[in-house]
PDB file of C-alpha atoms in Angstrom:
ATOM      1  CA  MET A   1      -5.450   2.628 -11.080  1.00 76.00           C
ATOM      2  CA  LYS A   2      -8.545   2.505 -13.295  1.00 81.00           C
ATOM      3  CA  VAL A   3      -7.996  -1.281 -13.790  1.00 80.00           C
ATOM      4  CA  GLU A   4      -7.504  -1.793 -10.057  1.00 79.00           C
ATOM      5  CA  GLU A   5     -10.697   0.286  -9.245  1.00 79.00           C
ATOM      6  CA  ARG A   6     -12.720  -1.713 -11.903  1.00 79.00           C
ATOM      7  CA  GLU A   7     -11.428  -5.152 -10.389  1.00 78.00           C
ATOM      8  CA  LEU A   8     -12.264  -3.856  -6.837  1.00 76.00           C
ATOM      9  CA  ARG A   9     -15.945  -3.034  -7.974  1.00 79.00           C
ATOM     10  CA  LYS A  10     -16.437  -6.597  -9.441  1.00 79.00           C
ATOM     11  CA  SER A  11     -15.165  -8.192  -6.269  1.00 79.00           C
ATOM     12  CA  GLU A  12     -16.882  -8.919  -2.957  1.00 82.00           C
ATOM     13  CA  PHE A  13     -15.255  -5.807  -1.515  1.00 83.00           C
ATOM     14  CA  LYS A  14     -17.465  -3.177  -3.131  1.00 85.00           C
ATOM     15  CA  ASP A  15     -17.975  -1.252   0.068  1.00 90.00           C
ATOM     16  CA  ILE A  16     -14.397   0.273  -0.060  1.00 91.00           C
ATOM     17  CA  SER A  17     -12.585   2.799  -2.158  1.00 90.00           C
ATOM     18  CA  LEU A  18      -9.184   2.392  -3.847  1.00 90.00           C
ATOM     19  CA  ARG A  19      -7.592   4.871  -1.354  1.00 92.00           C
ATOM     20  CA  GLU A  20      -8.951   2.607   1.642  1.00 93.00           C
ATOM     21  CA  LEU A  21      -7.618  -0.361  -0.042  1.00 93.00           C
ATOM     22  CA  HIS A  22      -4.232   1.109  -0.352  1.00 93.00           C
ATOM     23  CA  ALA A  23      -4.553   2.131   3.448  1.00 95.00           C
ATOM     24  CA  ILE A  24      -5.243  -1.550   4.324  1.00 95.00           C
ATOM     25  CA  ASP A  25      -2.095  -2.436   2.173  1.00 94.00           C
ATOM     26  CA  ALA A  26      -0.066   0.146   4.075  1.00 95.00           C
ATOM     27  CA  ILE A  27      -1.355  -1.227   7.508  1.00 95.00           C
ATOM     28  CA  THR A  28      -0.242  -4.670   6.252  1.00 92.00           C
ATOM     29  CA  MET A  29      -0.836  -7.921   7.877  1.00 90.00           C
ATOM     30  CA  TYR A  30       2.701  -8.339   9.331  1.00 87.00           C
ATOM     31  CA  GLU A  31       3.033  -5.589  11.861  1.00 87.00           C
ATOM     32  CA  HIS A  32       0.893  -3.078  13.878  1.00 90.00           C
ATOM     33  CA  LYS A  33       1.807   0.480  12.903  1.00 92.00           C
ATOM     34  CA  THR A  34       0.770   3.645  14.301  1.00 91.00           C
ATOM     35  CA  SER A  35      -1.617   5.935  12.399  1.00 91.00           C
ATOM     36  CA  SER A  36       1.349   8.297  11.954  1.00 91.00           C
ATOM     37  CA  GLN A  37       3.490   5.577  10.363  1.00 93.00           C
ATOM     38  CA  VAL A  38       0.639   4.737   8.001  1.00 94.00           C
ATOM     39  CA  ALA A  39      -0.065   8.455   7.079  1.00 93.00           C
ATOM     40  CA  ARG A  40       3.646   9.053   6.378  1.00 92.00           C
ATOM     41  CA  GLU A  41       3.724   5.983   4.058  1.00 91.00           C
ATOM     42  CA  LEU A  42       0.577   6.950   2.291  1.00 92.00           C
ATOM     43  CA  MET A  43       1.767  10.497   2.093  1.00 89.00           C
ATOM     44  CA  VAL A  44      -1.693  11.824   3.659  1.00 93.00           C
ATOM     45  CA  THR A  45      -2.391  14.001   6.599  1.00 93.00           C
ATOM     46  CA  ALA A  46      -3.103  12.601  10.101  1.00 90.00           C
ATOM     47  CA  GLY A  47      -6.582  13.854   9.733  1.00 92.00           C
ATOM     48  CA  SER A  48      -7.308  12.124   6.330  1.00 93.00           C
ATOM     49  CA  LEU A  49      -5.889   8.954   7.647  1.00 93.00           C
ATOM     50  CA  SER A  50      -8.133   9.220  10.702  1.00 93.00           C
ATOM     51  CA  THR A  51     -11.102   9.592   8.692  1.00 95.00           C
ATOM     52  CA  MET A  52     -10.208   6.600   6.555  1.00 95.00           C
ATOM     53  CA  VAL A  53      -9.403   4.377   9.592  1.00 96.00           C
ATOM     54  CA  ASN A  54     -12.812   5.311  11.252  1.00 96.00           C
ATOM     55  CA  ASN A  55     -14.573   4.073   7.915  1.00 96.00           C
ATOM     56  CA  LEU A  56     -12.470   0.907   7.721  1.00 97.00           C
ATOM     57  CA  VAL A  57     -13.093   0.024  11.332  1.00 97.00           C
ATOM     58  CA  ARG A  58     -16.827   0.724  10.930  1.00 97.00           C
ATOM     59  CA  LYS A  59     -16.746  -1.537   7.715  1.00 96.00           C
ATOM     60  CA  GLY A  60     -15.015  -4.184   9.623  1.00 96.00           C
ATOM     61  CA  TYR A  61     -11.516  -4.264   7.848  1.00 96.00           C
ATOM     62  CA  VAL A  62      -9.375  -2.481  10.555  1.00 97.00           C
ATOM     63  CA  MET A  63      -9.034  -2.677  14.318  1.00 96.00           C
ATOM     64  CA  ARG A  64      -7.297  -0.256  16.901  1.00 94.00           C
ATOM     65  CA  ILE A  65      -5.008  -2.218  19.169  1.00 92.00           C
ATOM     66  CA  ASN A  66      -3.845  -0.523  22.471  1.00 85.00           C
ATOM     67  CA  GLY A  67      -0.099  -0.731  23.173  1.00 75.00           C
ATOM     68  CA  GLU A  68       0.823  -3.225  25.584  1.00 75.00           C
ATOM     69  CA  ASP A  69       3.497  -1.277  27.468  1.00 77.00           C
ATOM     70  CA  ASP A  70       1.963   2.139  26.707  1.00 74.00           C
ATOM     71  CA  ARG A  71      -1.886   2.206  26.556  1.00 74.00           C
ATOM     72  CA  ARG A  72      -1.695   5.734  24.934  1.00 77.00           C
ATOM     73  CA  ILE A  73      -0.277   4.223  21.851  1.00 83.00           C
ATOM     74  CA  ILE A  74      -2.864   2.865  19.638  1.00 87.00           C
ATOM     75  CA  ARG A  75      -1.769   0.671  16.459  1.00 92.00           C
ATOM     76  CA  LEU A  76      -3.667  -0.479  13.621  1.00 96.00           C
ATOM     77  CA  GLY A  77      -4.149  -4.082  12.615  1.00 95.00           C
ATOM     78  CA  LEU A  78      -6.368  -5.990  10.055  1.00 97.00           C
ATOM     79  CA  THR A  79      -9.421  -8.138  11.038  1.00 96.00           C
ATOM     80  CA  SER A  80     -10.004 -11.325   9.302  1.00 95.00           C
ATOM     81  CA  ARG A  81     -11.961  -9.493   6.545  1.00 95.00           C
ATOM     82  CA  GLY A  82      -9.206  -6.994   6.301  1.00 95.00           C
ATOM     83  CA  ARG A  83      -6.552  -9.831   5.876  1.00 96.00           C
ATOM     84  CA  LEU A  84      -8.716 -11.206   3.347  1.00 94.00           C
ATOM     85  CA  ILE A  85      -8.685  -8.171   1.015  1.00 93.00           C
ATOM     86  CA  TYR A  86      -5.084  -7.657   1.737  1.00 94.00           C
ATOM     87  CA  ARG A  87      -4.237 -11.149   0.258  1.00 93.00           C
ATOM     88  CA  ALA A  88      -6.557 -10.450  -2.605  1.00 91.00           C
ATOM     89  CA  HIS A  89      -5.044  -7.223  -3.358  1.00 91.00           C
ATOM     90  CA  ASP A  90      -1.348  -8.712  -3.032  1.00 92.00           C
ATOM     91  CA  SER A  91      -2.570 -11.484  -5.400  1.00 91.00           C
ATOM     92  CA  PHE A  92      -3.736  -9.066  -7.937  1.00 89.00           C
ATOM     93  CA  HIS A  93      -0.359  -7.101  -8.103  1.00 90.00           C
ATOM     94  CA  ARG A  94       1.575 -10.297  -8.091  1.00 92.00           C
ATOM     95  CA  HIS A  95      -0.471 -11.409 -11.275  1.00 92.00           C
ATOM     96  CA  MET A  96      -0.172  -7.912 -12.786  1.00 90.00           C
ATOM     97  CA  VAL A  97       3.874  -7.998 -12.400  1.00 91.00           C
ATOM     98  CA  LYS A  98       3.991 -11.565 -13.728  1.00 94.00           C
ATOM     99  CA  GLN A  99       2.039 -10.612 -16.744  1.00 94.00           C
ATOM    100  CA  PHE A 100       4.147  -7.404 -17.211  1.00 92.00           C
ATOM    101  CA  ILE A 101       7.499  -9.327 -17.217  1.00 94.00           C
ATOM    102  CA  ALA A 102       6.164 -12.301 -19.261  1.00 95.00           C
ATOM    103  CA  GLY A 103       8.457 -13.152 -22.189  1.00 95.00           C
ATOM    104  CA  PHE A 104      11.439 -11.292 -20.683  1.00 96.00           C
ATOM    105  CA  ASP A 105      14.716 -13.000 -19.752  1.00 95.00           C
ATOM    106  CA  ASN A 106      16.518 -12.613 -16.419  1.00 95.00           C
ATOM    107  CA  GLU A 107      18.712  -9.731 -17.579  1.00 96.00           C
ATOM    108  CA  GLN A 108      15.814  -7.809 -19.101  1.00 96.00           C
ATOM    109  CA  VAL A 109      13.752  -8.074 -15.889  1.00 95.00           C
ATOM    110  CA  ALA A 110      16.853  -6.834 -13.990  1.00 95.00           C
ATOM    111  CA  ILE A 111      17.109  -3.652 -16.213  1.00 96.00           C
ATOM    112  CA  ILE A 112      13.189  -3.128 -15.649  1.00 94.00           C
ATOM    113  CA  GLU A 113      13.742  -3.494 -11.890  1.00 94.00           C
ATOM    114  CA  ARG A 114      16.519  -0.975 -12.036  1.00 96.00           C
ATOM    115  CA  ALA A 115      14.462   1.524 -14.092  1.00 95.00           C
ATOM    116  CA  LEU A 116      11.580   1.172 -11.663  1.00 93.00           C
ATOM    117  CA  LEU A 117      13.965   1.758  -8.645  1.00 94.00           C
ATOM    118  CA  ASN A 118      15.129   4.929 -10.425  1.00 93.00           C
ATOM    119  CA  LEU A 119      11.552   5.959 -11.030  1.00 92.00           C
ATOM    120  CA  ARG A 120      10.600   5.294  -7.248  1.00 87.00           C
ATOM    121  CA  ALA A 121      13.609   7.394  -6.068  1.00 89.00           C
ATOM    122  CA  PHE A 122      12.741  10.322  -8.191  1.00 88.00           C
ATOM    123  CA  LEU A 123       9.047  10.146  -7.030  1.00 84.00           C
ATOM    124  CA  GLU A 124      10.002   9.947  -3.430  1.00 78.00           C
ATOM    125  CA  PHE A 125      12.938  12.194  -3.499  1.00 76.00           C
ATOM    126  CA  PRO A 126      12.862  14.649  -6.374  1.00 68.00           C
ATOM    127  CA  ALA A 127      15.003  17.270  -4.782  1.00 64.00           C
ATOM    128  CA  ARG A 128      17.921  14.730  -4.396  1.00 58.00           C
ATOM    129  CA  ILE A 129      17.780  13.729  -7.980  1.00 53.00           C
ATOM    130  CA  ASP A 130      17.896  17.448  -9.001  1.00 54.00           C
ATOM    131  CA  ASN A 131      20.841  18.224  -6.817  1.00 55.00           C
ATOM    132  CA  LYS A 132      22.733  15.139  -8.298  1.00 55.00           C
ATOM    133  CA  ARG A 133      22.004  16.463 -11.822  1.00 53.00           C
ATOM    134  CA  SER A 134      23.350  19.990 -11.024  1.00 52.00           C
ATOM    135  CA  ASP A 135      26.581  18.510  -9.482  1.00 52.00           C
ATOM    136  CA  ASN A 136      27.448  16.706 -12.693  1.00 52.00           C
TER     137      ASN A 136
END
């Protein structure tokens, strides 16, 4: 995260924090999620996300979109500036992964992928992992 923060500070997007960048990533270019969906994904409270979204709207990265069928439902979308930083962040992560697996063959990459999936499962659902261990 320190490397990501450093690269962010060197970019043209100096006006946002790393947390805001990850909120942009969670909002995504490909669908218009509700605030509650984004808050769940980021594992933050609705209030924290609301503050972050207000800042991102003010800075021109995010827009609120009224629902077509139910005007009470507000969805989040990225502005053109938001899409630009989304693509730059995605490119940074792709480059990082390419560098990480450079020199590994396909079998070794598959092992790394499996290990990362195991780690993700543990971080997202630690209680389930502990229950599986006690069953064995």
